Amino acid sequence: MAEAPAYRQPRSSFRIWAMVGLSLLLANCTVVPKGKPGPVAPPPPVEKPDSGTLPSDQARHRVALLVPLTGSNAAVGQSIANAATMALIDTGNKSVRMTTYDTALGAAAAATRALADGNRLFLGPLLSEDAVAIAAAARKAGVPVISYSNDAAVAGNGLFVMGFSPAQSIDRVVHYAKGKGIKRFAALVPSGVYGRNASTAIIRSVESADANLVAMKSYERNAKSLQRAVADLGRSQQGYEGVLIADNARLAISAVPLIRRMSNQQARVLGTELWAAEPSALTSPVLAGAWFASVSDARYRTLATAYRRQFGKAPFRLASLGYDSMLLVVKIARDWKMGERFPADRLRDEDGFVGVDGAFRFGPNGVAQRALEVDEANPAGVRNVSPAPSNFTEQ
C-alpha cells in the first residue's frame, strides 16, 4: 500500500472551483510548473500488505484506492493512482487521506487489509470481477464502493460503477443518427461480456429511437470470423443506413473495407466510447465520416499535459476516473463528519457533479450517467458534431 500526501485546503470552495472549470485550476495548481518541466517525480512508493501499520490520524477521513499496481494492468492502475493524487494536490485537500492497495495481489485480500486499516470508502477496483470479489465484505462493513468498472451488472447495494458505459455511448450515437435521418440500423458485436452488453444496448436504443434494427451479427476477434459476420450482414433482406461496430477503432478499420466491399457502400459507420481511447486511429481515411459518442476530451487534455509534466509520460485515458472520483470525495468530505460512515446518499445528487470528463451523476441503479458528445472521425482530426450538455437539466 502507499500513502498519498495531503495539502492545505484553499479558501475558495470546491463548488466554485467546479463551476469555473478544470482548466483554470490546472493552469495554477502546484503540479504544473511554468517554464521547463522539472525533474520527473517517481510514482508513490508501494508497501507490501503486511508491512506494518498506517500512521495514526484522527483529523482526516481514510479512503482506500484499490487498483492493480503489479501485473499486466499495473501501468493503468498506477496512472489512476497518480491522477487521484493530483486531485488531492489540486484541491488543497486537508481532510482526506488516501491509501493505495494493490488488487493484483488479490482483490479480496486488498479489501480486507483496507478495512482493517479503517478506510470508510473504496475507490476502485478496476475490474468487474474484482468489484464482485470485494462487494460482500465492503457491504458488511458499511463501506461504499465506487468501482472503475464499466459493467453495469455489478452495480447496486452499495457498489457504484463509474466506468464509461457502452450502453450510454450507444444510445447517444444511435439517437443522434436517427435525428440525422438514419432509420434502419445494423450492428457488428464481438463475442464476450462487452459484446453481450453492447447487443442489449443496441436493441434497446434502436427501439427507443423509434427506428429498426435489421441485422446484428457477432464475431470472434479474428479475420475469418469478422469477414463471415460482415457477409451475413449483406444477406439481410432489408437494407441498412447505419452500421454500429461495437469494438475498438482499430478493429473498425479492419471491418469498414469489408462492409464497403461485401455489404453496403453507403451506410454511415457508428462507433462506441472505446474509440475515444485511440485518437491516432481516428485519423485513418477508412473511418472518415464515422460517428461515435464519448465523454469530452477538452478538460482531459489539460489534465494529460499536467500529468506528463509531473510524471514524464502520458497517462492512460482511464486516469480521469481516478482524478474525478477523488474530486467527488473531497467535495463530499466537506460535510462528512469525522468518525462516521461515508455519506453514500450524497452520491445520488440529481444535479450531478463536474469533473475532467464533464457532468456525471449516479443513477438509481448505481451506474454513472454521463453527459456525452458525438464526434466525427476525420483524417484532419476528430470533429465535434454534437456537444455534450454541460449539466443534466439540458438533456
Coordinates of C-alpha atoms in Angstrom, one line a residue:
M1 CA 0.0 0.0 0.0
A2 CA 1.1 3.6 -0.4
E3 CA 0.1 6.8 1.2
A4 CA -0.9 9.9 -0.7
P5 CA 0.2 13.3 0.5
A6 CA -2.2 15.9 2.0
Y7 CA -2.1 19.6 1.3
R8 CA -3.7 22.7 2.7
Q9 CA -7.3 23.5 1.5
P10 CA -7.6 26.7 -0.5
R11 CA -10.1 29.3 0.8
S12 CA -12.3 29.2 -2.3
S13 CA -14.9 26.5 -2.1
F14 CA -14.8 23.3 -4.2
R15 CA -18.2 24.1 -5.7
I16 CA -17.0 27.4 -7.0
W17 CA -13.9 25.7 -8.4
A18 CA -16.0 23.1 -10.2
M19 CA -18.1 25.8 -11.9
V20 CA -15.2 27.8 -13.3
G21 CA -13.8 24.6 -14.8
L22 CA -10.8 22.3 -14.5
S23 CA -8.5 24.1 -17.0
L24 CA -8.3 27.2 -14.8
L25 CA -7.3 25.2 -11.7
L26 CA -4.8 23.1 -13.5
A27 CA -3.2 26.2 -15.0
N28 CA -2.4 27.4 -11.5
C29 CA -2.0 24.2 -9.5
T30 CA 1.3 23.1 -7.9
V31 CA 1.7 20.1 -10.2
V32 CA 2.1 22.2 -13.4
P33 CA 5.3 24.2 -13.1
K34 CA 5.7 27.1 -15.5
G35 CA 8.6 27.1 -18.0
K36 CA 10.6 24.0 -18.5
P37 CA 9.4 20.8 -16.7
G38 CA 11.3 20.0 -13.6
P39 CA 12.7 16.6 -12.7
V40 CA 10.3 13.7 -13.2
A41 CA 8.6 12.7 -10.0
P42 CA 8.7 9.0 -9.2
P43 CA 5.4 7.2 -8.6
P44 CA 4.3 6.8 -4.9
P45 CA 6.1 4.0 -3.1
V46 CA 4.1 0.8 -2.7
E47 CA 4.4 -1.1 0.6
K48 CA 3.5 -4.8 0.8
P49 CA 0.2 -5.5 2.5
D50 CA 2.0 -6.9 5.6
S51 CA 4.4 -4.1 6.0
G52 CA 3.4 -2.6 9.3
T53 CA 0.5 -0.2 10.2
L54 CA -0.7 3.1 9.0
P55 CA 0.2 6.3 10.9
S56 CA -2.3 7.4 13.5
D57 CA -4.5 10.1 12.0
Q58 CA -7.6 11.4 13.7
A59 CA -8.1 14.5 11.6
R60 CA -8.6 13.0 8.1
H61 CA -11.0 10.5 6.6
R62 CA -9.4 7.3 5.4
V63 CA -10.2 6.4 1.7
A64 CA -8.8 3.3 0.1
L65 CA -7.8 3.3 -3.6
L66 CA -7.9 -0.3 -4.9
V67 CA -6.1 -0.7 -8.2
P68 CA -3.5 -3.1 -9.8
L69 CA 0.0 -1.9 -9.1
T70 CA 1.7 -5.1 -10.3
G71 CA 0.9 -7.5 -13.1
S72 CA -0.5 -6.9 -16.6
N73 CA -2.7 -3.9 -15.6
A74 CA -0.1 -2.2 -13.4
A75 CA 0.5 0.8 -15.7
V76 CA -3.2 1.5 -15.8
G77 CA -3.6 1.2 -12.1
Q78 CA -0.5 3.5 -11.4
S79 CA -1.9 6.0 -13.8
I80 CA -5.2 6.1 -11.9
A81 CA -3.4 6.4 -8.6
N82 CA -1.2 9.2 -9.9
A83 CA -4.2 11.1 -11.1
A84 CA -6.1 10.7 -7.8
T85 CA -3.0 12.1 -6.0
M86 CA -3.0 15.0 -8.4
A87 CA -6.6 15.7 -7.5
L88 CA -5.7 15.8 -3.8
I89 CA -3.0 18.3 -4.5
D90 CA -5.0 20.4 -6.9
T91 CA -7.9 20.8 -4.3
G92 CA -5.5 21.6 -1.5
N93 CA -7.1 18.7 0.4
K94 CA -6.6 18.5 4.2
S95 CA -9.5 16.3 5.2
V96 CA -8.9 13.0 3.2
R97 CA -6.0 10.5 3.5
M98 CA -5.8 8.2 0.5
T99 CA -4.1 4.8 0.8
T100 CA -3.4 2.7 -2.3
Y101 CA -3.8 -1.1 -2.2
D102 CA -2.6 -3.5 -4.9
T103 CA -5.5 -5.6 -6.2
A104 CA -3.2 -7.7 -8.4
L105 CA -2.1 -9.5 -5.2
G106 CA -5.8 -10.4 -4.7
A107 CA -8.7 -8.0 -4.6
A108 CA -10.3 -9.7 -1.6
A109 CA -7.1 -9.6 0.4
A110 CA -6.6 -5.9 -0.5
A111 CA -10.1 -5.1 0.6
T112 CA -9.6 -7.0 3.9
R113 CA -6.4 -5.0 4.7
A114 CA -8.1 -1.8 3.7
L115 CA -11.0 -2.4 6.1
A116 CA -8.6 -3.4 8.9
D117 CA -6.8 -0.1 8.3
G118 CA -10.0 1.8 9.0
N119 CA -10.9 3.0 5.5
R120 CA -14.5 4.2 5.1
L121 CA -14.7 4.3 1.3
F122 CA -13.3 2.2 -1.5
L123 CA -12.3 3.9 -4.8
G124 CA -11.9 1.1 -7.4
P125 CA -11.3 -1.7 -8.2
L126 CA -10.7 -1.5 -11.9
L127 CA -12.1 -4.9 -13.0
S128 CA -15.7 -6.0 -12.6
E129 CA -14.6 -9.4 -11.2
D130 CA -12.6 -7.7 -8.5
A131 CA -15.6 -5.5 -7.7
V132 CA -17.7 -8.6 -7.1
A133 CA -14.9 -10.1 -5.0
I134 CA -14.8 -7.3 -2.5
A135 CA -18.5 -6.3 -2.5
A136 CA -19.8 -8.6 0.3
A137 CA -17.0 -7.6 2.8
A138 CA -17.4 -3.9 2.0
R139 CA -21.2 -4.1 2.3
K140 CA -21.0 -5.9 5.7
A141 CA -18.6 -3.1 6.9
G142 CA -20.9 -0.4 5.6
V143 CA -18.2 0.8 3.2
P144 CA -19.4 2.0 -0.2
V145 CA -17.5 1.0 -3.3
I146 CA -17.0 3.4 -6.3
S147 CA -15.7 0.9 -8.9
Y148 CA -13.9 2.0 -12.1
S149 CA -15.5 -0.9 -14.0
N150 CA -18.0 -0.3 -16.8
D151 CA -20.0 -3.4 -16.1
A152 CA -23.5 -2.2 -15.0
A153 CA -24.4 -5.8 -13.9
V154 CA -22.2 -5.5 -10.8
A155 CA -23.8 -2.2 -9.6
G156 CA -26.2 -1.8 -6.7
N157 CA -26.5 -2.4 -3.0
G158 CA -23.6 -0.1 -2.1
L159 CA -21.5 -0.7 -5.2
F160 CA -21.4 2.2 -7.7
V161 CA -20.0 1.8 -11.2
M162 CA -18.1 4.9 -12.5
G163 CA -16.6 3.5 -15.7
F164 CA -17.6 4.6 -19.2
S165 CA -20.8 2.6 -20.1
P166 CA -21.1 1.2 -23.6
A167 CA -24.9 1.4 -23.2
Q168 CA -24.8 5.2 -22.8
S169 CA -22.5 5.8 -25.7
I170 CA -24.5 3.5 -28.0
D171 CA -27.8 5.2 -27.0
R172 CA -26.3 8.7 -27.7
V173 CA -24.9 7.9 -31.1
V174 CA -28.0 5.9 -32.2
H175 CA -30.3 8.8 -31.3
Y176 CA -28.0 11.3 -32.9
A177 CA -28.0 9.2 -36.1
K178 CA -31.8 8.9 -36.0
G179 CA -32.0 12.7 -35.8
K180 CA -29.9 12.9 -39.0
G181 CA -32.4 10.7 -40.9
I182 CA -31.0 7.2 -40.3
K183 CA -33.9 4.8 -39.6
R184 CA -32.5 1.3 -40.3
F185 CA -29.5 0.1 -38.3
A186 CA -27.2 -2.9 -38.4
A187 CA -24.6 -3.9 -35.9
L188 CA -21.4 -5.9 -35.5
V189 CA -20.6 -7.0 -32.0
P190 CA -17.7 -9.1 -30.6
S191 CA -18.2 -12.2 -28.5
G192 CA -17.7 -11.8 -24.8
V193 CA -19.1 -9.7 -22.0
Y194 CA -18.7 -6.4 -23.8
G195 CA -20.4 -7.7 -26.9
R196 CA -23.3 -9.1 -25.0
N197 CA -23.8 -5.8 -23.1
A198 CA -23.5 -3.9 -26.4
S199 CA -26.0 -6.1 -28.1
T200 CA -28.6 -5.4 -25.4
A201 CA -27.9 -1.7 -25.6
I202 CA -28.2 -1.6 -29.4
I203 CA -31.6 -3.4 -29.3
R204 CA -32.9 -1.0 -26.6
S205 CA -31.5 2.1 -28.2
V206 CA -32.8 1.5 -31.6
E207 CA -36.2 0.7 -30.2
S208 CA -36.3 3.8 -28.0
A209 CA -35.3 5.9 -31.1
D210 CA -38.3 4.5 -33.0
A211 CA -36.0 3.0 -35.6
N212 CA -35.4 -0.5 -36.9
L213 CA -32.6 -3.0 -36.3
V214 CA -32.5 -5.0 -39.5
A215 CA -29.4 -7.2 -38.7
M216 CA -26.9 -7.8 -35.9
K217 CA -24.1 -10.3 -36.2
S218 CA -21.4 -11.4 -33.7
Y219 CA -17.9 -12.4 -34.4
E220 CA -14.7 -13.7 -32.8
R221 CA -11.7 -11.3 -32.9
N222 CA -10.1 -12.9 -35.9
A223 CA -10.1 -12.1 -39.7
K224 CA -12.2 -15.1 -40.8
S225 CA -14.9 -14.6 -38.2
L226 CA -15.2 -10.9 -38.9
Q227 CA -15.4 -11.5 -42.6
R228 CA -18.1 -14.1 -42.2
A229 CA -20.1 -11.7 -39.9
V230 CA -19.9 -8.9 -42.4
A231 CA -21.0 -11.2 -45.2
D232 CA -24.0 -12.2 -43.1
L233 CA -25.0 -8.6 -42.7
G234 CA -25.0 -8.3 -46.5
R235 CA -27.6 -11.1 -46.8
S236 CA -30.1 -9.1 -44.8
Q237 CA -33.3 -8.7 -46.8
Q238 CA -33.7 -5.1 -45.6
G239 CA -31.0 -2.6 -46.4
Y240 CA -29.5 -0.6 -43.6
E241 CA -28.4 3.0 -43.5
G242 CA -26.2 2.9 -40.4
V243 CA -23.9 0.2 -39.0
L244 CA -22.6 0.2 -35.5
I245 CA -19.3 -1.5 -34.8
A246 CA -19.2 -2.2 -31.1
D247 CA -15.5 -2.6 -30.8
N248 CA -12.3 -0.5 -30.7
A249 CA -11.3 1.8 -33.6
R250 CA -8.6 -0.4 -34.9
L251 CA -11.0 -3.3 -35.3
A252 CA -13.3 -0.9 -37.1
I253 CA -10.5 0.0 -39.5
S254 CA -10.4 -3.7 -40.5
A255 CA -14.2 -4.0 -40.7
V256 CA -15.1 -1.0 -42.7
P257 CA -13.4 -2.1 -46.0
L258 CA -15.2 -5.4 -45.7
I259 CA -18.5 -3.7 -45.2
R260 CA -18.0 -1.5 -48.2
R261 CA -16.9 -4.4 -50.4
M262 CA -19.3 -7.1 -49.2
S263 CA -22.3 -5.5 -47.7
N264 CA -23.1 -1.7 -48.0
Q265 CA -21.1 1.0 -49.7
Q266 CA -23.1 4.0 -48.3
A267 CA -24.0 3.1 -44.7
R268 CA -22.9 5.6 -42.1
V269 CA -20.4 3.9 -39.7
L270 CA -21.0 4.3 -35.9
G271 CA -18.7 3.5 -33.0
T272 CA -18.7 3.4 -29.2
E273 CA -16.8 5.0 -26.4
L274 CA -13.9 2.7 -27.0
W275 CA -12.9 4.8 -30.0
A276 CA -12.0 7.7 -27.8
A277 CA -9.1 5.8 -26.3
E278 CA -7.4 5.5 -29.8
P279 CA -7.0 9.1 -31.2
S280 CA -4.4 8.1 -33.7
A281 CA -6.7 5.5 -35.3
L282 CA -9.4 8.1 -35.7
T283 CA -7.4 9.9 -38.4
S284 CA -7.5 6.9 -40.7
P285 CA -9.2 7.7 -44.0
V286 CA -11.1 4.4 -43.6
L287 CA -13.1 5.9 -40.7
A288 CA -13.7 9.3 -42.3
G289 CA -17.2 10.4 -41.5
A290 CA -17.8 7.8 -38.8
W291 CA -19.7 9.0 -35.7
F292 CA -19.1 7.9 -32.1
A293 CA -20.2 9.1 -28.7
S294 CA -17.9 9.6 -25.7
V295 CA -17.1 12.0 -22.9
S296 CA -15.4 15.2 -24.0
D297 CA -11.7 15.3 -24.2
A298 CA -11.3 19.1 -23.7
R299 CA -10.6 19.0 -20.0
Y300 CA -8.8 15.7 -20.2
R301 CA -6.2 17.2 -22.5
T302 CA -5.4 19.8 -19.8
L303 CA -5.0 17.0 -17.2
A304 CA -2.8 15.0 -19.5
T305 CA -0.5 17.9 -20.0
A306 CA -0.1 18.4 -16.3
Y307 CA 0.4 14.7 -15.8
R308 CA 3.1 14.5 -18.4
R309 CA 5.0 17.4 -16.7
Q310 CA 4.7 15.7 -13.3
F311 CA 5.4 12.1 -14.2
G312 CA 7.3 12.4 -17.5
K313 CA 4.9 10.3 -19.6
A314 CA 1.3 10.3 -20.8
P315 CA -1.5 9.0 -18.6
F316 CA -3.8 6.2 -19.6
R317 CA -7.2 7.5 -20.6
L318 CA -8.8 5.9 -17.6
A319 CA -6.7 8.2 -15.3
S320 CA -9.5 10.7 -15.4
L321 CA -11.6 8.3 -13.4
G322 CA -9.0 8.5 -10.6
Y323 CA -9.0 12.3 -10.8
D324 CA -12.8 12.7 -10.9
S325 CA -13.5 10.2 -8.1
M326 CA -11.1 12.0 -5.8
L327 CA -12.7 15.3 -6.7
L328 CA -16.0 13.8 -5.7
V329 CA -14.7 12.5 -2.4
V330 CA -13.1 15.9 -1.5
K331 CA -16.4 17.7 -2.3
I332 CA -18.5 15.3 -0.2
A333 CA -15.9 15.3 2.6
R334 CA -16.8 18.9 3.4
D335 CA -19.9 17.6 5.1
W336 CA -18.6 14.2 6.1
K337 CA -18.4 14.1 9.9
M338 CA -15.2 12.7 11.4
G339 CA -15.6 9.1 12.6
E340 CA -18.8 8.5 10.8
R341 CA -19.5 6.4 7.7
F342 CA -19.2 7.9 4.3
P343 CA -22.5 9.6 3.4
A344 CA -23.3 7.5 0.4
D345 CA -26.6 9.2 -0.1
R346 CA -24.7 12.2 -1.3
L347 CA -23.6 10.3 -4.4
R348 CA -27.1 10.4 -5.7
D349 CA -27.2 14.1 -6.1
E350 CA -29.7 14.7 -9.0
D351 CA -27.8 17.8 -10.1
G352 CA -24.7 15.6 -10.5
F353 CA -21.0 16.6 -10.4
V354 CA -18.5 18.2 -12.7
G355 CA -15.1 16.7 -13.4
V356 CA -12.5 16.1 -16.1
D357 CA -14.9 14.0 -18.1
G358 CA -17.7 16.5 -17.8
A359 CA -21.0 16.2 -16.0
F360 CA -21.9 12.9 -14.3
R361 CA -24.2 11.5 -11.7
F362 CA -25.1 8.2 -10.2
G363 CA -28.5 6.8 -11.2
P364 CA -30.9 4.8 -9.0
N365 CA -29.1 1.6 -10.2
G366 CA -25.7 2.9 -9.0
V367 CA -24.3 3.4 -12.6
A368 CA -22.7 6.7 -13.5
Q369 CA -24.8 8.6 -16.0
R370 CA -22.7 10.9 -18.2
A371 CA -23.2 13.8 -20.5
L372 CA -21.7 12.6 -23.8
E373 CA -20.8 14.3 -27.0
V374 CA -20.9 13.0 -30.6
D375 CA -17.7 13.2 -32.6
E376 CA -16.8 12.5 -36.3
A377 CA -13.6 10.8 -37.3
N378 CA -11.6 12.6 -39.9
P379 CA -8.1 12.4 -41.4
A380 CA -7.6 16.1 -40.4
G381 CA -8.6 15.4 -36.8
V382 CA -11.7 14.5 -34.9
R383 CA -14.5 17.0 -35.3
N384 CA -17.3 17.5 -32.7
V385 CA -20.7 17.4 -34.3
S386 CA -22.9 17.4 -31.2
P387 CA -21.5 18.9 -27.9
A388 CA -22.1 17.3 -24.6
P389 CA -24.7 19.0 -22.3
S390 CA -22.9 20.9 -19.6
N391 CA -25.4 19.6 -17.0
F392 CA -28.4 17.3 -16.7
T393 CA -31.1 20.0 -17.0
E394 CA -30.1 20.4 -20.6
Q395 CA -30.7 16.8 -21.5

